[in-house]
Amino acid sequence: MSIEETVPDGGTITGDEASADTPFGTVSSGTMSRRDRYKMLANEWVIAPFKILWDDWRARVGTLIILAYVLMGTVGVRLVDPPRVGEGDRLVSPFEDMSHPLGTDNMGNDIFAQIVHATPPMLEMIVAGAVFTTVMAVVVGTLSGYKGGWTDQLLMTFNDILMTIPGLPLVIVIAVILEPRSPWLVGVIITVNAWAGLARAIRSQVLTLREESYVEASRLMGISTPQIVMKDIMPGLMPYILVNFVNSARSVIFASVGLYFLGILPFTELNWGVMMNLSYETGGALYTWETAHWLLAPMVTIVILSFGLILFSQGTDRVFNPRVRARHTSAADPEEGDEDMSGEVATHIRG
Amino acid sequence: MSKTDDTQTATTAGTGAGTDLSSIRVDDPIVEIRNASVTFDMERGESRVLDEVSLDIERDEILGIVGESGSGKSMFASALLDAIVNPGVLTGDVTYHPQGDAEVDVLGLSPEQLRELRWEEISMVFQGAQSSFNPTITIRAHFEETIEAHNYNMEQAMAHARELLSDLYMDPDRVLDSYPHELSGGMQQRTLIALSLVLEPNVLVMDEPTAALDLLMQRSILSLLEDLQEKYDLSIVFITHDLPLVAGLADRLAVMYAFEFVEIGPASDLIGNPTHPYTRALLKAVPNLDTPLSEMRPIDGMAPDPVDVPQGCSYHPRCPLADETCRAEDPTYHDVTSDHQSACFHWEDSAEAIPLSTDGEHGETQAFAGEQSDEPVVSLEDVDVHFDQVSDGGLLSVFQEPDTVHAVDDISLDVYENDVVTLVGESGCGKTTLGKAVIGAQRPTDGTVAYRGQDIWEAKDSRRETDIPYEHIRRSLQMIHQDPGSSLNPNRKVAASLKAPLKRWEPDMDPDDRQERILSLLEYVGMSPPGDYAQRYPHQLSGGEKQRVALIRALLMNPDVILADEAVSALDVSLRVEVMDLMLELQDLFDTSYVFISHNLSNARYFSGKAGGRIGVMYLGELVEIGPAEQIINDPQHPYTKVLRWSTADLDIEETVEDPPLRGIDIPDPVDPPSGCRFHTRCPEAREACTRAQPTLDGHDDGTEHRTACFREYDESHEYWESEPIVDDADDADVAVGGSDSDARTDE
Ligand code: SF4
Ligand code: SF4
């Protein structure tokens, strides 16, 4: 591309052409080593966000809980032996025999081991569902919002059809037909139309953002559409997307557990939902106190994970808030923050 | 922590100043403010946003309070009504004197008493009327609610409301039955004024009541205020950043700097003989129509941070007269005359040190006029831009019927190299749309836009090679947006925003060079240390700094034309000259042309005038007059330009705010523009012929650059001169509400 040549006034300023006394001709004197640059990037993208998360107790607790589950699913399965039938006595109560801390079920399987070994498939399912929902919603929502025109109409028509189909019956029908066994597939099936609502919400936000002056400025600078979407539109949506990612993770947990509990999904591997189903079906856990722990243990496991996710999502939108970020990037001036202050004061007054 | 120490010392010194009350007393005060302070506890220390302020408001006066944003003037307004929001803490005394000897201690009132006081005795009008109305109920309901809440007699009060509305040039019935969104911004603001006066308060506090409005509307409202003040014996406190705006209106002026009043006095005295160095600097910094261009200059330095106000006189870091005393002690008020005070030790010397009139020494200014080319860079031919209203989500969506808005109608315009063209007009006149058409950001409905002879839209659409590829055109035409708040991506640091254009157009550039270039540019526009600024997010920059970054970003593209859409309007008056100077300086450096859009004739004069450029005046989608800047300002031909000229406040206080030289103050609906000359519904010179035929810019070529689309420019033989003057009749639907009342006032 030879833009320089086509400029009749010879005004293009490139490094060699411009005279040194205009700031546009400046050439760097010192070189920043590759190492320093990576360090800076790491600071900006990894360390600073982590620091921000750590600053907020909710996010801190949430992160720890999620981390604990991940550890349970990765390291835990190696440390704890898989449950075996007749491993212990039948229906041992929790905290009675320390070799079975959470007790055993009616076949003598260790419940703690069951919970630990059910973690990896559960996590896979959650991740699959949450990622699928978010990616679909973001792609469809931004594409249709930013492109507009017939792309928008086509995508939104499809989207609306999905939205009007009731979710649960659809999932049940698909599950019965496909009998999915892989947890990844189960995750996707559960969220098969759950993303449509989110896609619409994202579209409307994109519609607002694309009218912002800075987006127009980028367009006028000839920056490509994917770049604009990535750099100018997405960051504004990130808090929203993240909160919805976590929410869909939670709904995957609940939906899968519910479906397993109802016996709609095939029992393949160990699963918290399956445990609850068995405790109820074969142990009558809802009616007798002896088997209650069999039902309660997976339930509590689920509740704690869901709680952790909620806390995490509440803490994370701070990560994307430039006001908070600014306070955490070390390069920034310690005096900063006065602008937000006067801004805040001003809004107080106007309000 | 030295900071806290500073604040404390400043406080003690401040108390010294505050206790010297004799000088700010007036004979018959309606509100007395004594030692009022507002503080906020911040992480970084105590932020003092109002610093031991004492002031009297005289009964039946109009007091103008002038200060830049962040000077504490809004705090003062809130303090008057004990309306400081948590966590702010207000200390001091505010005493309200109703008729006679009665005294009300405002800060000691119960919430219920305060609520009564706020509407019935002292009422307030804020900027941004839109947010003050409840969009779901009619204007009538707003009035009734207010009246009911205060147990006033509904019938009498409503009668009063109607009277107020018609005093404000509006048709009471039509306004009362409207929903807020059905009224234009100017009508909303006037309605709000009527609403705040319906309970017959004695004091009206107005905080930037007109800032969001067009100049013409501002001026019109101001002239109405004066009438209201006389008719209803009001005391008005008018708070603004715009010194020329209040100069002609106010009886007394008080200038605020760094959270205290630095100079108080009768308006004529304060403008004619300002003694505080800040007041003098401010007067020079404000763009206006009278001061020779060479004399306007920005104030150096920055206003202080409320946490860290300089010790001694808070103005000393920027003051050319500052000496040891100033740095150590906070000046008390010095009497210039018995009713004119100045908080400056050296007030007697300020006139000499900071002269306001030309005296050779200060005469040197750069003239920025560059060589202009013969061939236009961008040329527009018969361009039309029409919008369908349904799809237009912006301002115009308030009109319901899906109709076509003629945002730009049949305009031809050439922009040369090194050119400056300023487009002025009221909001909704199509100036932004025309500007965007010039830089290829808005596709014209009809007509052609060519860049160096190449049709821009053809280049974009065609798949074949065009003479000049679209990419190159795109790069050559850039824009700076109006609102500094949204011109930069809030999620990206300054450096990232500035790198984007370089990465796009010079992808091979070494990252270090890129960084270095950005830093040196930041330094060049006065943002230093640049390394620090580069790492900031937009919210950490002031409005002026954001505009500078936006300017650099546009220039990094090395464009031929930059559209600057109201680029300085959102800035404080005193900053405008500085930013405009910077823009012109960079133009010199880069051989760029500007299309500058402004609703403000003073800015237009400064910007175009300094660069030897042109001013184009737009009205309802048409270019009605265009010519060299000084000619348009000093010798306007079109009646509409004359109106704009009138609406631009100048610093001449002798001249009171007169009635507007036009027949209606509201703009006709752009969906259904008037026939013939579009201005005929408001034009004081309109004759019958104007309603039928449309004057053009070229109808009477006299060979000069200054062209006007009005029949009065045509020669004697034109039918205009024979036809009857238009007399308004009340049913003329196109005339703005209240247009019928106004004709009586215009035949002066
Ligand atoms: S001369 Fe001294 S007291 Fe007066 S404004 Fe300047 S610094 Fe303040
Ligand atoms: S043509 Fe007639 S109505 Fe239009 S501006 Fe001239 S005098 Fe006024």
mmCIF file with all atom_site columns, C-alpha atoms in Angstrom, chain B residues 352-460:
data_model
loop_
_atom_site.group_PDB
_atom_site.id
_atom_site.type_symbol
_atom_site.label_atom_id
_atom_site.label_alt_id
_atom_site.label_comp_id
_atom_site.label_asym_id
_atom_site.label_entity_id
_atom_site.label_seq_id
_atom_site.pdbx_PDB_ins_code
_atom_site.Cartn_x
_atom_site.Cartn_y
_atom_site.Cartn_z
_atom_site.occupancy
_atom_site.B_iso_or_equiv
_atom_site.pdbx_formal_charge
_atom_site.auth_seq_id
_atom_site.auth_comp_id
_atom_site.auth_asym_id
_atom_site.auth_atom_id
_atom_site.pdbx_PDB_model_num
ATOM 1   C CA . GLU B 1 352 ? -0.918  48.090 35.198 1.00 0.00 ? 352 GLU B CA 1
ATOM 2   C CA . ALA B 1 353 ? 0.396   44.546 35.293 1.00 0.00 ? 353 ALA B CA 1
ATOM 3   C CA . ILE B 1 354 ? -2.455  42.974 33.387 1.00 0.00 ? 354 ILE B CA 1
ATOM 4   C CA . PRO B 1 355 ? -3.645  45.557 30.887 1.00 0.00 ? 355 PRO B CA 1
ATOM 5   C CA . LEU B 1 356 ? -6.931  44.989 29.181 1.00 0.00 ? 356 LEU B CA 1
ATOM 6   C CA . SER B 1 357 ? -6.479  47.272 26.212 1.00 0.00 ? 357 SER B CA 1
ATOM 7   C CA . THR B 1 358 ? -3.862  47.145 23.535 1.00 0.00 ? 358 THR B CA 1
ATOM 8   C CA . ASP B 1 359 ? -0.672  48.975 24.262 1.00 0.00 ? 359 ASP B CA 1
ATOM 9   C CA . GLY B 1 360 ? 1.838   47.631 21.823 1.00 0.00 ? 360 GLY B CA 1
ATOM 10  C CA . GLU B 1 361 ? 3.650   45.346 24.168 1.00 0.00 ? 361 GLU B CA 1
ATOM 11  C CA . HIS B 1 362 ? 0.995   42.741 24.142 1.00 0.00 ? 362 HIS B CA 1
ATOM 12  C CA . GLY B 1 363 ? 0.172   43.191 20.538 1.00 0.00 ? 363 GLY B CA 1
ATOM 13  C CA . GLU B 1 364 ? 2.202   40.365 19.115 1.00 0.00 ? 364 GLU B CA 1
ATOM 14  C CA . THR B 1 365 ? 0.114   37.352 18.318 1.00 0.00 ? 365 THR B CA 1
ATOM 15  C CA . GLN B 1 366 ? 0.609   34.699 15.806 1.00 0.00 ? 366 GLN B CA 1
ATOM 16  C CA . ALA B 1 367 ? -1.572  34.937 12.806 1.00 0.00 ? 367 ALA B CA 1
ATOM 17  C CA . PHE B 1 368 ? -2.178  31.448 11.674 1.00 0.00 ? 368 PHE B CA 1
ATOM 18  C CA . ALA B 1 369 ? -3.414  32.084 8.190  1.00 0.00 ? 369 ALA B CA 1
ATOM 19  C CA . GLY B 1 370 ? -1.728  29.544 6.012  1.00 0.00 ? 370 GLY B CA 1
ATOM 20  C CA . GLU B 1 371 ? -1.473  29.432 2.267  1.00 0.00 ? 371 GLU B CA 1
ATOM 21  C CA . GLN B 1 372 ? -4.721  28.262 0.858  1.00 0.00 ? 372 GLN B CA 1
ATOM 22  C CA . SER B 1 373 ? -4.794  26.244 -2.304 1.00 0.00 ? 373 SER B CA 1
ATOM 23  C CA . ASP B 1 374 ? -6.769  27.025 -5.429 1.00 0.00 ? 374 ASP B CA 1
ATOM 24  C CA . GLU B 1 375 ? -8.154  23.554 -5.723 1.00 0.00 ? 375 GLU B CA 1
ATOM 25  C CA . PRO B 1 376 ? -10.580 22.505 -3.028 1.00 0.00 ? 376 PRO B CA 1
ATOM 26  C CA . VAL B 1 377 ? -9.691  19.481 -0.916 1.00 0.00 ? 377 VAL B CA 1
ATOM 27  C CA . VAL B 1 378 ? -13.274 18.603 -0.361 1.00 0.00 ? 378 VAL B CA 1
ATOM 28  C CA . SER B 1 379 ? -16.075 19.985 -2.394 1.00 0.00 ? 379 SER B CA 1
ATOM 29  C CA . LEU B 1 380 ? -19.766 19.546 -1.878 1.00 0.00 ? 380 LEU B CA 1
ATOM 30  C CA . GLU B 1 381 ? -22.201 20.063 -4.659 1.00 0.00 ? 381 GLU B CA 1
ATOM 31  C CA . ASP B 1 382 ? -25.932 20.424 -4.115 1.00 0.00 ? 382 ASP B CA 1
ATOM 32  C CA . VAL B 1 383 ? -25.828 18.109 -1.149 1.00 0.00 ? 383 VAL B CA 1
ATOM 33  C CA . ASP B 1 384 ? -29.077 17.025 0.483  1.00 0.00 ? 384 ASP B CA 1
ATOM 34  C CA . VAL B 1 385 ? -29.258 14.898 3.591  1.00 0.00 ? 385 VAL B CA 1
ATOM 35  C CA . HIS B 1 386 ? -32.679 13.729 4.621  1.00 0.00 ? 386 HIS B CA 1
ATOM 36  C CA . PHE B 1 387 ? -33.493 11.553 7.574  1.00 0.00 ? 387 PHE B CA 1
ATOM 37  C CA . ASP B 1 388 ? -36.463 9.386  8.148  1.00 0.00 ? 388 ASP B CA 1
ATOM 38  C CA . GLN B 1 389 ? -37.579 10.207 11.552 1.00 0.00 ? 389 GLN B CA 1
ATOM 39  C CA . VAL B 1 390 ? -38.448 6.764  12.764 1.00 0.00 ? 390 VAL B CA 1
ATOM 40  C CA . SER B 1 391 ? -34.939 5.512  12.358 1.00 0.00 ? 391 SER B CA 1
ATOM 41  C CA . ASP B 1 392 ? -33.421 8.607  13.846 1.00 0.00 ? 392 ASP B CA 1
ATOM 42  C CA . GLY B 1 393 ? -32.951 7.852  17.499 1.00 0.00 ? 393 GLY B CA 1
ATOM 43  C CA . GLY B 1 394 ? -31.478 11.214 18.341 1.00 0.00 ? 394 GLY B CA 1
ATOM 44  C CA . LEU B 1 395 ? -32.850 14.530 19.263 1.00 0.00 ? 395 LEU B CA 1
ATOM 45  C CA . LEU B 1 396 ? -35.525 14.603 16.650 1.00 0.00 ? 396 LEU B CA 1
ATOM 46  C CA . SER B 1 397 ? -37.258 11.431 17.746 1.00 0.00 ? 397 SER B CA 1
ATOM 47  C CA . VAL B 1 398 ? -39.508 13.506 19.935 1.00 0.00 ? 398 VAL B CA 1
ATOM 48  C CA . PHE B 1 399 ? -41.703 14.231 16.995 1.00 0.00 ? 399 PHE B CA 1
ATOM 49  C CA . GLN B 1 400 ? -44.007 11.352 16.450 1.00 0.00 ? 400 GLN B CA 1
ATOM 50  C CA . GLU B 1 401 ? -45.175 11.142 12.869 1.00 0.00 ? 401 GLU B CA 1
ATOM 51  C CA . PRO B 1 402 ? -42.590 9.323  10.770 1.00 0.00 ? 402 PRO B CA 1
ATOM 52  C CA . ASP B 1 403 ? -41.550 12.076 8.476  1.00 0.00 ? 403 ASP B CA 1
ATOM 53  C CA . THR B 1 404 ? -38.575 13.257 6.546  1.00 0.00 ? 404 THR B CA 1
ATOM 54  C CA . VAL B 1 405 ? -36.313 15.799 8.152  1.00 0.00 ? 405 VAL B CA 1
ATOM 55  C CA . HIS B 1 406 ? -34.381 17.915 5.732  1.00 0.00 ? 406 HIS B CA 1
ATOM 56  C CA . ALA B 1 407 ? -31.245 18.138 7.793  1.00 0.00 ? 407 ALA B CA 1
ATOM 57  C CA . VAL B 1 408 ? -29.226 19.561 4.932  1.00 0.00 ? 408 VAL B CA 1
ATOM 58  C CA . ASP B 1 409 ? -30.875 21.061 1.923  1.00 0.00 ? 409 ASP B CA 1
ATOM 59  C CA . ASP B 1 410 ? -29.087 21.747 -1.301 1.00 0.00 ? 410 ASP B CA 1
ATOM 60  C CA . ILE B 1 411 ? -25.780 23.045 -0.015 1.00 0.00 ? 411 ILE B CA 1
ATOM 61  C CA . SER B 1 412 ? -22.620 23.550 -2.028 1.00 0.00 ? 412 SER B CA 1
ATOM 62  C CA . LEU B 1 413 ? -19.405 24.227 -0.181 1.00 0.00 ? 413 LEU B CA 1
ATOM 63  C CA . ASP B 1 414 ? -15.706 24.000 -0.934 1.00 0.00 ? 414 ASP B CA 1
ATOM 64  C CA . VAL B 1 415 ? -13.053 23.408 1.673  1.00 0.00 ? 415 VAL B CA 1
ATOM 65  C CA . TYR B 1 416 ? -9.518  24.316 0.634  1.00 0.00 ? 416 TYR B CA 1
ATOM 66  C CA . GLU B 1 417 ? -6.192  23.324 2.023  1.00 0.00 ? 417 GLU B CA 1
ATOM 67  C CA . ASN B 1 418 ? -5.252  25.162 5.193  1.00 0.00 ? 418 ASN B CA 1
ATOM 68  C CA . ASP B 1 419 ? -8.768  26.427 5.328  1.00 0.00 ? 419 ASP B CA 1
ATOM 69  C CA . VAL B 1 420 ? -10.966 27.090 8.313  1.00 0.00 ? 420 VAL B CA 1
ATOM 70  C CA . VAL B 1 421 ? -14.693 27.027 7.788  1.00 0.00 ? 421 VAL B CA 1
ATOM 71  C CA . THR B 1 422 ? -16.877 27.545 10.823 1.00 0.00 ? 422 THR B CA 1
ATOM 72  C CA . LEU B 1 423 ? -20.513 26.569 10.668 1.00 0.00 ? 423 LEU B CA 1
ATOM 73  C CA . VAL B 1 424 ? -22.776 28.308 13.131 1.00 0.00 ? 424 VAL B CA 1
ATOM 74  C CA . GLY B 1 425 ? -26.469 27.996 13.831 1.00 0.00 ? 425 GLY B CA 1
ATOM 75  C CA . GLU B 1 426 ? -28.963 26.882 16.417 1.00 0.00 ? 426 GLU B CA 1
ATOM 76  C CA . SER B 1 427 ? -29.211 23.242 17.362 1.00 0.00 ? 427 SER B CA 1
ATOM 77  C CA . GLY B 1 428 ? -31.133 21.262 14.800 1.00 0.00 ? 428 GLY B CA 1
ATOM 78  C CA . CYS B 1 429 ? -30.057 23.516 11.958 1.00 0.00 ? 429 CYS B CA 1
ATOM 79  C CA . GLY B 1 430 ? -28.115 20.694 10.331 1.00 0.00 ? 430 GLY B CA 1
ATOM 80  C CA . LYS B 1 431 ? -24.603 21.982 10.935 1.00 0.00 ? 431 LYS B CA 1
ATOM 81  C CA . THR B 1 432 ? -23.312 18.711 12.345 1.00 0.00 ? 432 THR B CA 1
ATOM 82  C CA . THR B 1 433 ? -24.894 16.735 9.536  1.00 0.00 ? 433 THR B CA 1
ATOM 83  C CA . LEU B 1 434 ? -23.330 19.021 6.979  1.00 0.00 ? 434 LEU B CA 1
ATOM 84  C CA . GLY B 1 435 ? -19.980 18.681 8.722  1.00 0.00 ? 435 GLY B CA 1
ATOM 85  C CA . LYS B 1 436 ? -20.245 14.925 8.648  1.00 0.00 ? 436 LYS B CA 1
ATOM 86  C CA . ALA B 1 437 ? -21.133 15.011 4.990  1.00 0.00 ? 437 ALA B CA 1
ATOM 87  C CA . VAL B 1 438 ? -17.937 16.979 4.372  1.00 0.00 ? 438 VAL B CA 1
ATOM 88  C CA . ILE B 1 439 ? -15.750 14.330 5.952  1.00 0.00 ? 439 ILE B CA 1
ATOM 89  C CA . GLY B 1 440 ? -17.618 11.440 4.394  1.00 0.00 ? 440 GLY B CA 1
ATOM 90  C CA . ALA B 1 441 ? -19.162 10.247 7.604  1.00 0.00 ? 441 ALA B CA 1
ATOM 91  C CA . GLN B 1 442 ? -22.684 10.913 6.419  1.00 0.00 ? 442 GLN B CA 1
ATOM 92  C CA . ARG B 1 443 ? -23.918 9.673  3.077  1.00 0.00 ? 443 ARG B CA 1
ATOM 93  C CA . PRO B 1 444 ? -25.810 12.419 1.260  1.00 0.00 ? 444 PRO B CA 1
ATOM 94  C CA . THR B 1 445 ? -29.294 11.639 0.025  1.00 0.00 ? 445 THR B CA 1
ATOM 95  C CA . ASP B 1 446 ? -28.539 13.626 -3.070 1.00 0.00 ? 446 ASP B CA 1
ATOM 96  C CA . GLY B 1 447 ? -25.628 15.553 -4.548 1.00 0.00 ? 447 GLY B CA 1
ATOM 97  C CA . THR B 1 448 ? -21.938 14.750 -4.564 1.00 0.00 ? 448 THR B CA 1
ATOM 98  C CA . VAL B 1 449 ? -19.100 15.011 -2.111 1.00 0.00 ? 449 VAL B CA 1
ATOM 99  C CA . ALA B 1 450 ? -15.706 14.908 -3.741 1.00 0.00 ? 450 ALA B CA 1
ATOM 100 C CA . TYR B 1 451 ? -12.246 14.601 -2.262 1.00 0.00 ? 451 TYR B CA 1
ATOM 101 C CA . ARG B 1 452 ? -9.693  16.138 -4.621 1.00 0.00 ? 452 ARG B CA 1
ATOM 102 C CA . GLY B 1 453 ? -12.049 15.464 -7.454 1.00 0.00 ? 453 GLY B CA 1
ATOM 103 C CA . GLN B 1 454 ? -12.852 11.888 -6.490 1.00 0.00 ? 454 GLN B CA 1
ATOM 104 C CA . ASP B 1 455 ? -16.430 11.213 -5.444 1.00 0.00 ? 455 ASP B CA 1
ATOM 105 C CA . ILE B 1 456 ? -16.102 9.781  -1.935 1.00 0.00 ? 456 ILE B CA 1
ATOM 106 C CA . TRP B 1 457 ? -19.127 7.531  -2.020 1.00 0.00 ? 457 TRP B CA 1
ATOM 107 C CA . GLU B 1 458 ? -18.313 6.253  -5.439 1.00 0.00 ? 458 GLU B CA 1
ATOM 108 C CA . ALA B 1 459 ? -14.869 5.315  -4.190 1.00 0.00 ? 459 ALA B CA 1
ATOM 109 C CA . LYS B 1 460 ? -16.423 3.498  -1.292 1.00 0.00 ? 460 LYS B CA 1
#
